[in-house]
Short mmCIF file of C-alpha atoms in Angstrom, two decimals:
data_model
loop_
_atom_site.label_atom_id
_atom_site.label_comp_id
_atom_site.label_asym_id
_atom_site.label_seq_id
_atom_site.Cartn_x
_atom_site.Cartn_y
_atom_site.Cartn_z
CA MET A 6 0.00 0.00 0.00
CA ALA A 7 1.26 3.48 -0.73
CA ILE A 8 0.79 6.25 1.83
CA PHE A 9 3.02 9.32 1.92
CA ARG A 10 3.58 12.04 4.47
CA PHE A 11 4.57 15.52 3.34
CA PRO A 12 6.29 17.64 6.01
CA ALA A 13 5.12 21.12 5.04
CA VAL A 14 1.83 21.22 6.91
CA ARG A 15 0.34 23.45 9.56
CA GLY A 16 -3.04 23.80 11.18
CA ALA A 17 -5.19 20.84 12.11
CA LEU A 18 -8.29 19.01 11.04
CA THR A 19 -10.44 17.33 13.67
CA PHE A 20 -13.02 14.69 12.89
CA ALA A 21 -14.61 11.81 14.74
CA VAL A 22 -15.78 8.33 13.85
CA ALA A 23 -17.26 5.76 16.19
CA GLY A 24 -16.60 7.98 19.17
CA MET A 25 -12.91 8.40 18.39
CA ALA A 26 -11.62 11.90 17.67
CA PHE A 27 -8.83 12.39 15.14
CA LEU A 28 -6.61 15.45 15.14
CA VAL A 29 -4.37 15.51 12.08
CA PRO A 30 -2.25 18.27 10.51
CA VAL A 31 -3.31 19.89 7.27
CA ALA A 32 -1.81 22.56 5.04
CA ALA A 33 -2.89 26.12 5.54
CA PRO A 34 -5.72 27.49 3.40
CA GLY A 35 -4.41 28.94 0.18
CA PHE A 36 -1.53 26.48 -0.11
CA ALA A 37 -3.23 25.01 -3.16
CA VAL A 38 -6.64 25.29 -4.73
CA ALA A 39 -8.68 22.45 -6.15
CA ALA A 40 -10.80 23.30 -9.18
CA PRO A 41 -14.48 22.52 -9.48
CA MET A 42 -15.43 18.99 -10.44
CA GLY A 43 -14.34 18.18 -13.96
CA GLN A 44 -13.50 15.43 -16.39
CA VAL A 45 -10.05 14.23 -17.38
CA ALA A 46 -9.70 13.64 -21.11
CA THR A 47 -7.17 11.27 -22.60
CA THR A 48 -4.61 12.66 -25.02
CA GLY A 49 -5.66 10.52 -27.96
CA ILE A 50 -2.41 8.56 -27.97
CA SER A 51 -3.07 5.01 -29.08
CA THR A 52 -1.38 1.95 -27.64
CA SER A 53 -1.44 -1.39 -29.41
CA VAL A 54 -2.16 -4.09 -26.84
CA SER A 55 -1.14 -7.64 -27.64
CA PRO A 56 -3.86 -10.22 -27.04
CA ASP A 57 -1.15 -12.42 -25.55
CA LEU A 58 -0.29 -9.70 -23.03
CA SER A 59 -3.91 -9.29 -22.02
CA SER A 60 -4.33 -13.04 -21.66
CA ARG A 61 -1.19 -13.34 -19.56
CA VAL A 62 -2.19 -10.52 -17.19
CA ALA A 63 -5.71 -11.92 -16.87
CA GLU A 64 -4.26 -15.35 -16.10
CA LEU A 65 -1.88 -14.02 -13.46
CA THR A 66 -4.64 -12.09 -11.71
CA ALA A 67 -7.30 -14.81 -12.00
CA PRO A 68 -7.06 -15.63 -8.25
CA TYR A 69 -8.28 -12.07 -7.64
CA ALA A 70 -11.22 -12.24 -10.06
CA SER A 71 -13.81 -12.07 -7.31
CA PRO A 72 -14.60 -8.52 -6.17
CA THR A 73 -14.85 -9.87 -2.63
CA PRO A 74 -11.48 -9.68 -0.80
CA PRO A 75 -10.29 -12.17 1.85
CA GLY A 76 -11.36 -10.12 4.85
CA PRO A 77 -9.93 -10.10 8.40
CA GLY A 78 -8.57 -13.64 8.11
CA ALA A 79 -6.01 -12.74 5.44
CA THR A 80 -2.47 -13.84 6.28
CA LEU A 81 1.11 -12.83 5.68
CA ASP A 82 1.22 -15.46 2.92
CA ASP A 83 -1.67 -13.63 1.25
CA VAL A 84 0.32 -10.39 1.36
CA ARG A 85 3.38 -12.09 -0.12
CA ALA A 86 1.39 -13.83 -2.85
CA ALA A 87 -0.40 -10.62 -3.89
CA ALA A 88 2.85 -8.64 -3.91
CA GLU A 89 4.47 -11.24 -6.18
CA VAL A 90 1.55 -11.25 -8.61
CA SER A 91 1.61 -7.45 -8.71
CA ARG A 92 5.37 -7.52 -9.39
CA GLN A 93 4.92 -9.92 -12.31
CA VAL A 94 2.06 -7.88 -13.76
CA THR A 95 4.05 -4.65 -13.55
CA ALA A 96 7.07 -6.28 -15.17
CA LEU A 97 4.94 -7.53 -18.08
CA LEU A 98 3.25 -4.18 -18.64
CA ALA A 99 6.41 -2.10 -18.28
CA SER A 100 8.38 -4.33 -20.65
CA ALA A 101 5.59 -3.94 -23.21
CA GLY A 102 5.57 -0.16 -22.81
CA ASP A 103 2.00 -0.31 -21.51
CA ALA A 104 1.28 2.60 -19.16
CA ARG A 105 -1.27 0.56 -17.25
CA GLY A 106 1.70 -0.57 -15.19
CA VAL A 107 2.67 2.93 -14.01
CA PHE A 108 0.86 2.69 -10.68
CA GLY A 109 2.24 -0.80 -10.13
CA VAL A 110 5.79 0.53 -10.25
CA GLY A 111 5.22 2.51 -7.07
CA LEU A 112 3.07 -0.11 -5.42
CA ASP A 113 5.66 -2.83 -5.95
CA LEU A 114 8.46 -0.70 -4.57
CA VAL A 115 6.44 0.09 -1.46
CA GLU A 116 5.54 -3.54 -0.92
CA ALA A 117 9.17 -4.64 -1.22
CA ARG A 118 10.80 -1.83 0.77
CA ALA A 119 8.24 -1.05 3.43
CA VAL A 120 5.17 -3.25 3.68
CA LEU A 121 6.62 -6.75 3.59
CA PRO A 122 9.48 -5.96 5.99
CA TYR A 123 6.98 -4.36 8.38
CA GLU A 124 4.48 -7.18 8.09
CA GLU A 125 7.08 -9.78 9.10
CA HIS A 126 6.64 -8.56 12.69
CA SER A 127 3.22 -6.90 12.61
CA SER A 128 -0.17 -7.82 13.99
CA GLN A 129 -2.74 -9.97 12.22
CA TRP A 130 -4.80 -6.83 11.68
CA ALA A 131 -1.99 -5.07 9.78
CA ARG A 132 -1.45 -8.11 7.56
CA ALA A 133 -5.15 -8.28 6.79
CA LEU A 134 -5.18 -4.57 5.93
CA SER A 135 -2.30 -4.96 3.47
CA ALA A 136 -3.64 -8.16 1.90
CA ASN A 137 -7.12 -6.71 1.33
CA LEU A 138 -5.71 -3.49 -0.12
CA VAL A 139 -3.51 -5.15 -2.73
CA TYR A 140 -6.26 -7.66 -3.49
CA ARG A 141 -8.57 -4.85 -4.54
CA TYR A 142 -5.98 -3.45 -6.96
CA LEU A 143 -5.34 -6.85 -8.53
CA SER A 144 -9.08 -7.45 -8.81
CA ALA A 145 -9.40 -4.20 -10.78
CA VAL A 146 -6.46 -5.23 -13.00
CA HIS A 147 -8.10 -8.58 -13.68
CA ALA A 148 -11.35 -6.86 -14.64
CA GLU A 149 -9.50 -4.53 -17.01
CA PHE A 150 -7.61 -7.29 -18.82
CA SER A 151 -10.37 -9.89 -18.87
CA GLY A 152 -13.08 -7.60 -20.22
CA ARG A 153 -15.10 -7.49 -17.02
CA GLU A 154 -16.56 -4.41 -15.37
CA VAL A 155 -13.85 -2.33 -13.72
CA PRO A 156 -14.69 -0.75 -10.34
CA ALA A 157 -15.85 2.80 -10.99
CA HIS A 158 -13.01 4.44 -9.03
CA TRP A 159 -10.40 2.62 -11.17
CA VAL A 160 -11.90 3.51 -14.55
CA ARG A 161 -10.14 6.87 -14.74
CA TYR A 162 -6.71 5.25 -14.17
CA PHE A 163 -7.12 2.68 -16.93
CA ASP A 164 -8.67 5.18 -19.34
CA LEU A 165 -5.77 7.59 -18.95
CA ALA A 166 -3.11 4.89 -18.95
CA ARG A 167 -4.57 3.25 -22.05
CA GLY A 168 -3.87 6.50 -23.89
CA GLY A 169 -0.14 6.51 -23.23
CA GLY A 170 2.94 4.35 -23.05
CA VAL A 171 6.63 4.66 -22.41
CA GLY A 172 7.80 7.83 -24.12
CA SER A 173 4.24 9.05 -24.77
CA ASP A 174 2.68 12.34 -23.74
CA ALA A 175 3.69 12.71 -20.10
CA ASN A 176 0.56 14.73 -19.41
CA SER A 177 -1.47 11.53 -19.87
CA VAL A 178 0.86 9.12 -18.10
CA ASP A 179 1.64 11.18 -15.00
CA ARG A 180 -2.06 11.91 -14.50
CA ALA A 181 -2.77 8.22 -14.93
CA ALA A 182 -0.30 7.47 -12.14
CA LEU A 183 -1.95 9.97 -9.79
CA ALA A 184 -5.36 8.59 -10.74
CA GLY A 185 -4.10 5.19 -9.62
CA TYR A 186 -2.90 6.53 -6.29
CA ASN A 187 -6.25 8.29 -5.89
CA ALA A 188 -8.22 5.06 -6.42
CA HIS A 189 -5.86 3.19 -4.10
CA LEU A 190 -5.81 5.73 -1.27
CA SER A 191 -9.23 7.39 -1.42
CA VAL A 192 -11.43 4.33 -1.89
CA ASP A 193 -9.55 1.02 -1.73
CA LEU A 194 -7.67 1.97 1.44
CA ALA A 195 -10.93 2.89 3.19
CA LEU A 196 -12.52 -0.35 1.98
CA ALA A 197 -9.49 -2.31 3.19
CA VAL A 198 -9.82 -0.72 6.63
CA ALA A 199 -13.37 -2.08 6.71
CA ASP A 200 -12.35 -5.43 5.18
CA ALA A 201 -9.74 -5.97 7.90
CA GLY A 202 -12.29 -5.63 10.69
CA SER A 203 -10.67 -2.46 11.99
CA ALA A 204 -11.44 -0.71 15.24
CA PRO A 205 -10.32 2.65 16.66
CA VAL A 206 -7.62 0.83 18.64
CA ASN A 207 -5.89 -0.01 15.34
CA TYR A 208 -5.28 3.65 14.48
CA GLY A 209 -1.91 3.70 16.24
CA GLU A 210 -0.57 0.81 14.18
CA TYR A 211 -2.09 2.36 11.08
CA LEU A 212 0.10 5.40 11.69
CA ARG A 213 3.13 3.16 12.23
CA ILE A 214 2.49 1.62 8.82
CA VAL A 215 2.33 5.13 7.39
CA GLY A 216 5.69 5.83 9.02
CA ALA A 217 7.22 2.68 7.55
CA ILE A 218 6.10 3.70 4.07
CA ALA A 219 6.68 7.47 4.12
CA ASP A 220 10.37 7.29 3.30
CA THR A 221 9.77 5.55 -0.02
CA TYR A 222 8.38 8.64 -1.77
CA ASP A 223 11.67 9.69 -3.38
CA GLU A 224 12.34 6.13 -4.48
CA ILE A 225 8.92 5.89 -6.10
CA VAL A 226 9.47 9.10 -8.02
CA ALA A 227 12.92 7.92 -9.15
CA ARG A 228 11.76 4.43 -10.09
CA THR A 229 8.76 5.72 -12.04
CA LYS A 230 11.02 8.10 -13.92
CA ALA A 231 13.42 5.27 -14.74
CA VAL A 232 10.69 2.94 -16.02
CA TYR A 233 8.19 5.31 -17.66
CA ARG A 234 10.35 8.43 -18.10
CA ILE A 235 7.98 10.76 -16.27
CA ASP A 236 8.54 12.88 -13.17
CA LEU A 237 5.61 12.49 -10.78
CA ALA A 238 6.86 15.06 -8.26
CA PRO A 239 5.52 18.27 -9.91
CA LEU A 240 1.99 16.95 -10.38
CA TRP A 241 1.90 15.24 -6.99
CA SER A 242 2.93 18.51 -5.35
CA ALA A 243 0.28 20.44 -7.26
CA VAL A 244 -2.67 18.21 -6.39
CA ALA A 245 -4.38 19.26 -3.17
CA VAL A 246 -7.98 19.30 -2.03
CA PRO A 247 -9.81 21.55 0.44
CA VAL A 248 -11.34 20.05 3.57
CA GLY A 249 -13.77 21.18 6.22
CA PRO A 250 -17.03 23.13 5.86
CA GLN A 251 -17.08 24.90 2.49
CA GLY A 252 -13.44 23.91 2.08
CA ARG A 253 -12.31 26.30 4.81
CA GLY A 254 -10.49 23.72 6.94
CA GLY A 255 -7.29 23.86 4.91
CA VAL A 256 -6.12 21.48 2.21
CA VAL A 257 -4.64 18.02 2.17
CA ARG A 258 -2.47 16.35 -0.42
CA ILE A 259 -3.18 12.90 -1.71
CA GLY A 260 -1.50 10.39 0.57
CA ASP A 261 -0.36 12.74 3.32
CA GLN A 262 -1.12 11.81 6.92
CA ALA A 263 -4.32 13.82 7.14
CA PHE A 264 -5.54 12.34 3.86
CA SER A 265 -4.80 8.80 4.99
CA SER A 266 -6.46 9.43 8.34
CA MET A 267 -9.60 10.48 6.50
CA SER A 268 -9.53 7.13 4.71
CA PHE A 269 -9.13 5.33 8.03
CA ALA A 270 -12.16 7.17 9.42
CA ASN A 271 -14.19 6.38 6.31
CA GLY A 272 -13.21 2.73 6.59
CA LEU A 273 -14.30 2.56 10.22
CA GLY A 274 -17.62 4.04 9.20
CA MET A 275 -18.03 1.51 6.38
CA SER A 276 -17.50 -1.35 8.81
CA ARG A 277 -20.69 -0.40 10.69
CA PRO A 278 -24.13 -0.95 9.15
CA GLU A 279 -25.54 2.29 10.53
CA SER A 280 -22.85 4.45 8.89
CA ARG A 281 -21.81 2.31 5.90
CA ALA A 282 -23.64 4.22 3.18
CA GLN A 283 -22.65 7.64 4.48
CA SER A 284 -19.00 6.65 4.87
CA ARG A 285 -18.85 5.09 1.42
CA ALA A 286 -20.30 8.31 0.02
CA ALA A 287 -17.57 10.23 1.87
CA ALA A 288 -14.86 8.04 0.34
CA ASP A 289 -16.34 8.52 -3.12
CA ALA A 290 -16.49 12.28 -2.55
CA GLN A 291 -12.83 12.23 -1.51
CA TRP A 292 -12.03 10.41 -4.75
CA ARG A 293 -13.98 12.95 -6.82
CA SER A 294 -12.24 15.90 -5.17
CA VAL A 295 -8.80 14.49 -5.97
CA ASP A 296 -9.91 13.53 -9.48
CA ALA A 297 -10.96 17.12 -10.09
CA ALA A 298 -7.67 18.43 -8.72
CA ILE A 299 -5.69 16.10 -10.99
CA ALA A 300 -7.71 17.28 -13.99
CA ALA A 301 -7.20 20.94 -13.11
CA ALA A 302 -3.50 20.84 -12.24
CA PRO A 303 -1.48 22.68 -14.92
CA VAL A 304 1.76 20.80 -14.26
CA ARG A 305 3.23 18.67 -17.01
CA ALA A 306 5.71 16.01 -16.03
CA THR A 307 9.22 16.23 -17.40
CA PHE A 308 11.37 13.52 -18.92
#
């Protein structure tokens, strides 16, 4: 799972779920402005996809065909198996110059450098969180390459990535990458919190996982540049969304600690029947806000 902490924050956002209050730092108002809701258009770049490639990716991800993840009983072996499948999928896509592997580059690095080492000595809850999160990504990949219905929050990623490849218009590929992180962190992370049977007591370990992952940001940017020849840093820095009533509570950046804490709160809400629908709507709204910010950001990645 990929969660990043950016240091330049001030102010605080307070929210509560299931009787637990969260106080997390956010950037000051005016640090960045998210545009009104909009659509992201692909650049029109075409990519020829080999039927053999599609068949191979669909075959690799077949164990993740069901949209229902393993739940709180997922094990460390499940985390390892999913990470290995993701690595193989990314290698296939990257070697073919298919930009649908751009998110996988960062995910695989995080799994190898941060998640798996942490999970060797973590709780059952943390392992279930990681396993369910990667499962949901691989399930979306399987849907994409097998012709099934892709989860709505992943459609933008695949649409943008399908329009670009290695050496293509960076404006399509870097936005595809951020669209992948948005789907992963706004919706799938919240769903994984619910899938893992989370409780407020797990929030402390959740933050420790964030800490284990935070230092991989520079490596992700470097690795993505090496594989797909795009620089994610300018766009990632430009994408921020307002929070609080009428957006007056400051802004958060995708993947920073406040952003990830919002996903934890949404996940707790989704795990309870009385708040499930409202919390899912909040996660979807979080996704839409980031989607709009990605669409509006003027930054073009550099090679």
